[in-house]
């Protein structure tokens, strides 16, 4: 892991297949240390800034707990505390933060902001999510698939269904391409990945041997899939007109029991980065039900609560892969 020391992770393509594999191995090792009570702190004396332009549950928890488990201190900058680009340029902000902290996690909007932080801070910067990429999520996705497959990742099939023009789908596509997987994205043409993202994935696949499929035919895409993955379709703050258009466009891509059966694989597992709108126990879920009559959106409660669902293993793995990333880029080698 010495090749990652002092480096940033801004997008999935920053890692080679070997580095990604090493991070997954380290994640599993650190997970076992924690579970067995044998964890050794490798980040004592390190100070880490957690900068959030966008609120978070799993990303904040993963970075905070990972850092504290390894002996580091964290300082939270909430959306109310962060005014990058308003009162201070990103470059100036980065140069201040780099003199006070050993590493910076950034979760925000513009990918150019996390790039500027890395360019000017002089310390490792980790992308906790931008509009374009979500590499810390993709590492947890890969670890979870590795955990739940009897075959190497390169021999497994993962199909993402729904809105595939977002950061989660982008990172899944590129990280799976790096690892040589059979990765398929099923989405309406208007919600398929941008050409710039496809070109990155295609370039990586030409080296790794990955098989990439991007289609609007969801039933063809899920055939033989070991894993089905989806993400939310709508966000609070978007207009009702956008909700109506998005839901009508994406309802054929809902992960339900019929779609799971359509894989033809009895052991197919279900992935979701969370939160999920699978019932009426959220404000968004109730609002959708009142306006459109649906009890679930991207995944039904039947699938979400089934034995096929490994979403909470996936959520926990955010902690272990984040910890591996911190140790690899900031800490001492395993010994």
CSV table of C-alpha atoms in Angstrom, one decimal:
chain,number,residue,atom,x,y,z
A,1,UNK,CA,0.0,0.0,0.0
A,2,UNK,CA,3.0,2.3,0.0
A,3,UNK,CA,2.0,3.6,-3.5
A,4,UNK,CA,-1.0,5.3,-1.9
A,5,UNK,CA,0.8,7.1,0.9
A,6,UNK,CA,0.2,10.8,0.6
A,7,UNK,CA,-2.2,10.5,-2.3
A,8,UNK,CA,-5.7,11.8,-2.8
A,9,UNK,CA,-8.8,9.8,-4.0
A,10,UNK,CA,-10.9,12.2,-6.1
A,11,UNK,CA,-12.4,9.7,-8.5
A,12,UNK,CA,-12.3,5.9,-9.1
A,13,UNK,CA,-10.0,6.1,-12.0
A,14,UNK,CA,-7.3,7.5,-9.6
A,15,UNK,CA,-6.7,3.8,-8.6
A,16,UNK,CA,-5.2,1.0,-10.5
A,17,UNK,CA,-6.8,-2.5,-10.3
A,18,UNK,CA,-3.9,-3.6,-8.1
A,19,UNK,CA,-4.4,-0.6,-5.8
A,20,UNK,CA,-8.1,-1.2,-5.6
A,21,UNK,CA,-7.6,-4.9,-4.8
A,22,UNK,CA,-5.1,-4.0,-2.1
A,23,UNK,CA,-7.5,-1.5,-0.6
A,24,UNK,CA,-10.2,-4.2,-0.5
A,25,UNK,CA,-7.8,-6.7,1.2
A,26,UNK,CA,-6.8,-4.0,3.7
A,27,UNK,CA,-10.5,-3.2,4.3
A,28,UNK,CA,-11.3,-6.9,5.1
A,29,UNK,CA,-8.2,-7.1,7.4
A,30,UNK,CA,-9.1,-4.0,9.3
A,31,UNK,CA,-12.7,-5.2,9.6
A,32,UNK,CA,-11.5,-8.4,11.2
A,33,UNK,CA,-9.2,-6.5,13.6
A,34,UNK,CA,-12.2,-4.4,14.7
A,35,UNK,CA,-14.5,-7.3,15.1
A,36,UNK,CA,-12.0,-9.4,17.1
A,37,UNK,CA,-11.0,-6.5,19.4
A,38,UNK,CA,-7.4,-6.5,18.0
A,39,UNK,CA,-7.4,-3.1,16.3
A,40,UNK,CA,-4.2,-1.2,16.3
A,41,UNK,CA,-4.2,2.6,16.0
A,42,UNK,CA,-2.1,3.7,13.0
A,43,UNK,CA,-3.3,7.3,12.8
A,44,UNK,CA,-2.4,8.6,16.3
A,45,UNK,CA,-1.7,12.4,16.2
A,46,UNK,CA,-3.4,12.9,12.8
A,47,UNK,CA,-6.0,15.6,12.3
A,48,UNK,CA,-8.7,15.2,9.7
A,49,UNK,CA,-11.1,17.8,8.4
A,50,UNK,CA,-14.6,16.6,7.4
A,51,UNK,CA,-16.0,19.2,5.1
A,52,UNK,CA,-19.7,18.9,4.2
A,53,UNK,CA,-21.4,21.2,1.7
A,54,UNK,CA,-24.1,18.4,1.5
A,55,UNK,CA,-25.4,16.7,4.6
A,56,UNK,CA,-24.6,13.1,5.2
A,57,UNK,CA,-25.3,10.0,7.4
A,58,UNK,CA,-23.1,7.2,6.1
A,59,UNK,CA,-20.2,9.2,4.8
A,60,UNK,CA,-19.8,11.3,7.9
A,61,UNK,CA,-20.2,8.3,10.2
A,62,UNK,CA,-17.7,6.2,8.2
A,63,UNK,CA,-15.0,8.9,8.2
A,64,UNK,CA,-15.6,9.9,11.8
A,65,UNK,CA,-15.6,6.4,13.3
A,66,UNK,CA,-12.8,5.2,11.0
A,67,UNK,CA,-10.6,8.1,12.1
A,68,UNK,CA,-11.4,7.7,15.8
A,69,UNK,CA,-10.9,3.9,15.7
A,70,UNK,CA,-7.4,4.6,14.3
A,71,UNK,CA,-6.5,7.2,16.9
A,72,UNK,CA,-7.0,10.3,14.7
A,73,UNK,CA,-9.0,13.5,15.6
A,74,UNK,CA,-11.7,14.9,13.3
A,75,UNK,CA,-13.2,18.4,13.0
A,76,UNK,CA,-16.6,18.7,11.3
A,77,UNK,CA,-17.4,21.6,9.0
A,78,UNK,CA,-21.2,21.4,8.4
A,79,UNK,CA,-23.1,22.8,5.4
A,80,UNK,CA,-23.7,25.9,7.6
A,81,UNK,CA,-20.0,26.3,8.3
A,82,UNK,CA,-18.8,25.9,4.7
A,83,UNK,CA,-18.8,28.9,2.4
A,84,UNK,CA,-16.1,27.8,-0.1
A,85,UNK,CA,-16.2,30.0,-3.1
A,86,UNK,CA,-18.4,32.6,-1.4
A,87,UNK,CA,-16.2,34.3,1.2
A,88,UNK,CA,-13.0,32.6,0.2
A,89,UNK,CA,-11.7,31.0,-2.9
A,90,UNK,CA,-11.2,27.2,-3.0
A,91,UNK,CA,-7.5,27.7,-3.4
A,92,UNK,CA,-7.2,30.0,-0.4
A,93,UNK,CA,-9.3,27.7,1.7
A,94,UNK,CA,-7.2,24.7,0.7
A,95,UNK,CA,-4.0,26.4,1.6
A,96,UNK,CA,-5.2,27.2,5.1
A,97,UNK,CA,-6.7,23.8,5.7
A,98,UNK,CA,-3.6,22.1,4.5
A,99,UNK,CA,-1.5,23.9,7.1
A,100,UNK,CA,-3.8,22.7,9.9
A,101,UNK,CA,-4.9,19.3,8.9
A,102,UNK,CA,-3.2,16.1,7.7
A,103,UNK,CA,-6.1,15.2,5.4
A,104,UNK,CA,-9.4,16.6,4.1
A,105,UNK,CA,-12.7,14.8,3.3
A,106,UNK,CA,-14.9,16.8,1.0
A,107,UNK,CA,-18.6,16.1,0.2
A,108,UNK,CA,-20.2,18.7,-2.0
A,109,UNK,CA,-21.3,19.6,-5.5
A,110,UNK,CA,-18.8,20.7,-8.0
A,111,UNK,CA,-16.1,18.1,-8.7
A,112,UNK,CA,-13.7,21.0,-9.6
A,113,UNK,CA,-13.9,22.0,-5.9
A,114,UNK,CA,-12.4,18.7,-4.7
A,115,UNK,CA,-9.8,18.9,-7.4
A,116,UNK,CA,-8.8,22.4,-6.3
A,117,UNK,CA,-8.6,21.2,-2.7
A,118,UNK,CA,-6.2,18.5,-3.7
A,119,UNK,CA,-4.2,20.8,-5.9
A,120,UNK,CA,-3.6,23.5,-3.3
A,121,UNK,CA,-3.8,21.9,0.2
A,122,UNK,CA,-0.7,19.8,0.0
A,123,UNK,CA,-2.4,16.9,2.0
A,124,UNK,CA,-4.5,13.9,0.9
A,125,UNK,CA,-8.0,14.8,-0.1
A,126,UNK,CA,-10.8,12.2,-0.2
A,127,UNK,CA,-13.9,12.7,-2.3
A,128,UNK,CA,-16.9,11.8,0.0
A,129,UNK,CA,-19.3,12.7,-3.0
A,130,UNK,CA,-19.5,15.2,-5.7
A,131,UNK,CA,-22.0,15.7,-8.5
A,132,UNK,CA,-19.8,13.5,-10.8
A,133,UNK,CA,-18.3,10.8,-8.6
A,134,UNK,CA,-18.7,8.8,-5.4
A,135,UNK,CA,-15.5,6.7,-5.1
A,136,UNK,CA,-15.8,6.0,-1.3
A,137,UNK,CA,-19.2,4.4,-2.0
A,138,UNK,CA,-17.8,2.3,-4.9
A,139,UNK,CA,-15.1,0.8,-2.7
A,140,UNK,CA,-17.8,-0.4,-0.2
A,141,UNK,CA,-19.8,-1.7,-3.1
A,142,UNK,CA,-16.9,-3.8,-4.4
A,143,UNK,CA,-16.1,-5.1,-0.9
A,144,UNK,CA,-19.7,-6.1,-0.4
A,145,UNK,CA,-19.9,-7.9,-3.7
A,146,UNK,CA,-16.6,-9.7,-3.0
A,147,UNK,CA,-18.0,-10.8,0.4
A,148,UNK,CA,-21.1,-12.2,-1.1
A,149,UNK,CA,-19.7,-14.0,-4.2
A,150,UNK,CA,-18.1,-17.4,-4.4
A,151,UNK,CA,-16.2,-16.2,-7.5
A,152,UNK,CA,-13.6,-13.5,-8.1
A,153,UNK,CA,-15.1,-10.1,-9.0
A,154,UNK,CA,-14.0,-10.4,-12.6
A,155,UNK,CA,-16.3,-13.4,-12.9
A,156,UNK,CA,-19.4,-11.7,-11.5
A,157,UNK,CA,-22.2,-9.7,-13.1
A,158,UNK,CA,-23.6,-6.5,-11.5
A,159,UNK,CA,-26.6,-4.7,-13.0
A,160,UNK,CA,-27.6,-1.1,-12.0
A,161,UNK,CA,-31.2,-0.3,-12.7
A,162,UNK,CA,-32.8,3.2,-12.8
A,163,UNK,CA,-31.3,6.7,-12.9
A,164,UNK,CA,-27.8,5.9,-14.3
A,165,UNK,CA,-26.7,9.5,-14.9
A,166,UNK,CA,-25.5,10.2,-11.4
A,167,UNK,CA,-22.4,9.9,-9.2
A,168,UNK,CA,-23.2,6.4,-7.8
A,169,UNK,CA,-23.8,4.9,-11.2
A,170,UNK,CA,-20.7,6.7,-12.6
A,171,UNK,CA,-18.4,5.3,-9.9
A,172,UNK,CA,-19.9,1.8,-10.1
A,173,UNK,CA,-19.4,1.7,-13.8
A,174,UNK,CA,-15.8,2.9,-13.7
A,175,UNK,CA,-14.7,0.9,-10.6
A,176,UNK,CA,-16.2,-2.3,-12.1
A,177,UNK,CA,-14.4,-1.6,-15.3
A,178,UNK,CA,-11.1,-1.3,-13.4
A,179,UNK,CA,-11.8,-4.7,-11.8
A,180,UNK,CA,-12.7,-6.4,-15.0
A,181,UNK,CA,-16.3,-7.1,-14.1
A,182,UNK,CA,-19.4,-7.7,-16.2
A,183,UNK,CA,-21.1,-4.4,-15.5
A,184,UNK,CA,-24.5,-3.4,-16.9
A,185,UNK,CA,-26.5,-0.2,-16.6
A,186,UNK,CA,-30.2,-0.3,-17.4
A,187,UNK,CA,-31.7,3.1,-17.8
A,188,UNK,CA,-33.8,5.2,-20.2
A,189,UNK,CA,-31.7,6.9,-22.8
A,190,UNK,CA,-32.2,10.3,-21.2
A,191,UNK,CA,-30.7,9.0,-17.9
A,192,UNK,CA,-27.7,7.0,-19.1
A,193,UNK,CA,-24.1,8.0,-18.3
A,194,UNK,CA,-22.5,11.0,-20.0
A,195,UNK,CA,-20.2,10.2,-22.9
A,196,UNK,CA,-17.2,11.5,-20.9
A,197,UNK,CA,-17.9,8.8,-18.2
A,198,UNK,CA,-18.5,6.1,-20.8
A,199,UNK,CA,-15.1,6.9,-22.5
A,200,UNK,CA,-13.3,6.5,-19.2
A,201,UNK,CA,-15.0,3.2,-18.5
A,202,UNK,CA,-14.3,2.0,-22.1
A,203,UNK,CA,-10.6,2.9,-21.8
A,204,UNK,CA,-10.2,1.0,-18.5
A,205,UNK,CA,-12.2,-2.0,-19.8
A,206,UNK,CA,-9.8,-2.3,-22.8
A,207,UNK,CA,-7.1,-3.1,-20.3
A,208,UNK,CA,-9.0,-5.1,-17.7
A,209,UNK,CA,-11.2,-7.1,-20.0
A,210,UNK,CA,-14.4,-5.8,-18.4
A,211,UNK,CA,-17.7,-6.3,-20.2
A,212,UNK,CA,-19.8,-3.1,-20.3
A,213,UNK,CA,-23.4,-2.9,-21.3
A,214,UNK,CA,-25.5,0.3,-21.3
A,215,UNK,CA,-29.1,-0.3,-22.4
A,216,UNK,CA,-32.7,0.7,-21.9
A,217,UNK,CA,-33.7,-3.0,-21.9
A,218,UNK,CA,-33.9,-3.7,-18.2
A,219,UNK,CA,-34.9,-7.4,-18.6
A,220,UNK,CA,-32.0,-8.1,-20.9
A,221,UNK,CA,-29.6,-6.3,-18.6
A,222,UNK,CA,-30.6,-8.3,-15.5
A,223,UNK,CA,-30.3,-11.7,-17.0
A,224,UNK,CA,-27.7,-13.8,-15.2
A,225,UNK,CA,-27.0,-10.9,-12.8
A,226,UNK,CA,-25.3,-11.8,-9.5
A,227,UNK,CA,-26.1,-8.4,-8.1
A,228,UNK,CA,-28.9,-5.8,-8.7
A,229,UNK,CA,-28.2,-2.3,-7.7
A,230,UNK,CA,-30.3,0.8,-7.6
A,231,UNK,CA,-30.4,4.3,-6.2
A,232,UNK,CA,-33.0,7.0,-5.4
A,233,UNK,CA,-34.9,8.6,-8.3
A,234,UNK,CA,-36.0,11.9,-6.7
A,235,UNK,CA,-34.7,14.4,-4.2
A,236,UNK,CA,-36.5,16.8,-1.9
A,237,UNK,CA,-36.4,20.3,-3.3
A,238,UNK,CA,-37.1,19.2,-6.9
A,239,UNK,CA,-40.3,20.4,-8.4
A,240,UNK,CA,-43.4,18.2,-8.6
A,241,UNK,CA,-43.2,18.3,-12.4
A,242,UNK,CA,-39.7,16.8,-12.3
A,243,UNK,CA,-40.9,14.1,-9.8
A,244,UNK,CA,-43.8,13.2,-12.1
A,245,UNK,CA,-41.6,13.0,-15.2
A,246,UNK,CA,-38.9,11.0,-13.4
A,247,UNK,CA,-41.2,8.5,-11.8
A,248,UNK,CA,-43.1,7.8,-15.1
A,249,UNK,CA,-39.7,7.3,-16.9
A,250,UNK,CA,-38.2,5.1,-14.2
A,251,UNK,CA,-41.1,2.9,-12.9
A,252,UNK,CA,-40.3,0.2,-15.5
A,253,UNK,CA,-36.8,0.0,-13.9
A,254,UNK,CA,-38.1,-0.6,-10.3
A,255,UNK,CA,-36.3,-3.4,-8.6
A,256,UNK,CA,-39.2,-5.7,-7.5
A,257,UNK,CA,-39.7,-9.4,-7.1
A,258,UNK,CA,-40.4,-10.0,-10.8
A,259,UNK,CA,-37.2,-8.3,-11.8
A,260,UNK,CA,-35.2,-10.3,-9.3
A,261,UNK,CA,-36.7,-13.5,-10.7
A,262,UNK,CA,-35.9,-12.3,-14.2
A,263,UNK,CA,-32.2,-12.7,-13.4
A,264,UNK,CA,-32.6,-16.4,-13.5
A,265,UNK,CA,-30.1,-16.6,-10.6
A,266,UNK,CA,-31.6,-17.9,-7.4
A,267,UNK,CA,-28.7,-16.3,-5.3
A,268,UNK,CA,-29.0,-12.8,-6.8
A,269,UNK,CA,-28.3,-10.2,-4.2
A,270,UNK,CA,-29.7,-6.6,-3.9
A,271,UNK,CA,-27.6,-3.5,-3.3
A,272,UNK,CA,-28.5,0.1,-2.5
A,273,UNK,CA,-26.3,2.9,-1.3
A,274,UNK,CA,-29.2,4.3,0.9
A,275,UNK,CA,-31.4,6.0,1.8
A,276,UNK,CA,-34.1,4.0,0.0
A,277,UNK,CA,-37.7,4.9,-0.7
A,278,UNK,CA,-39.2,1.4,-0.2
A,279,UNK,CA,-42.1,2.1,2.1
A,280,UNK,CA,-44.2,4.9,3.6
A,281,UNK,CA,-42.0,5.5,6.6
A,282,UNK,CA,-40.3,8.6,5.3
A,283,UNK,CA,-41.5,12.0,4.4
A,284,UNK,CA,-40.5,11.6,0.8
A,285,UNK,CA,-42.2,8.2,0.7
A,286,UNK,CA,-45.5,9.7,2.0
A,287,UNK,CA,-45.3,12.7,-0.3
A,288,UNK,CA,-44.8,10.4,-3.3
A,289,UNK,CA,-47.7,8.2,-2.2
A,290,UNK,CA,-50.0,11.2,-1.7
A,291,UNK,CA,-49.2,12.7,-5.1
A,292,UNK,CA,-48.7,9.6,-7.3
A,293,UNK,CA,-50.2,6.7,-5.4
A,294,UNK,CA,-47.0,4.5,-5.2
A,295,UNK,CA,-46.0,2.8,-2.0
A,296,UNK,CA,-42.4,2.4,-3.2
A,297,UNK,CA,-40.1,3.9,-5.8
A,298,UNK,CA,-36.8,2.4,-6.9
A,299,UNK,CA,-37.2,-0.8,-4.9
A,300,UNK,CA,-40.2,-2.5,-3.3
A,301,UNK,CA,-40.3,-3.3,0.4
A,302,UNK,CA,-40.6,-7.0,-0.5
A,303,UNK,CA,-37.1,-6.9,-2.1
A,304,UNK,CA,-35.6,-4.5,0.4
A,305,UNK,CA,-36.6,-6.6,3.4
A,306,UNK,CA,-35.8,-10.0,1.7
A,307,UNK,CA,-33.0,-12.4,2.3
A,308,UNK,CA,-31.6,-11.1,-1.1
A,309,UNK,CA,-31.0,-7.7,0.4
A,310,UNK,CA,-27.4,-7.0,1.6
A,311,UNK,CA,-27.8,-3.2,1.9
A,312,UNK,CA,-26.8,-3.1,5.6
A,313,UNK,CA,-23.7,-5.1,5.0
A,314,UNK,CA,-23.0,-2.6,2.2
A,315,UNK,CA,-23.6,0.3,4.6
A,316,UNK,CA,-21.3,-1.1,7.3
A,317,UNK,CA,-18.6,-1.7,4.7
A,318,UNK,CA,-18.4,2.1,4.2
A,319,UNK,CA,-16.7,2.2,7.5
A,320,UNK,CA,-14.1,-0.5,6.7
A,321,UNK,CA,-13.2,0.7,3.2
A,322,UNK,CA,-13.0,4.3,4.5
A,323,UNK,CA,-10.7,3.2,7.3
A,324,UNK,CA,-8.5,1.3,4.7
A,325,UNK,CA,-8.3,4.5,2.6
A,326,UNK,CA,-7.2,6.6,5.6
A,327,UNK,CA,-4.6,4.1,6.7
A,328,UNK,CA,-3.2,3.6,3.2
A,329,UNK,CA,-2.9,7.3,2.5
A,330,UNK,CA,-2.0,8.6,6.0
A,331,UNK,CA,-0.9,5.8,8.2
A,332,UNK,CA,1.9,3.4,8.9
A,333,UNK,CA,2.1,0.1,7.1
A,334,UNK,CA,0.4,-2.9,8.6
A,335,UNK,CA,2.6,-5.0,10.7
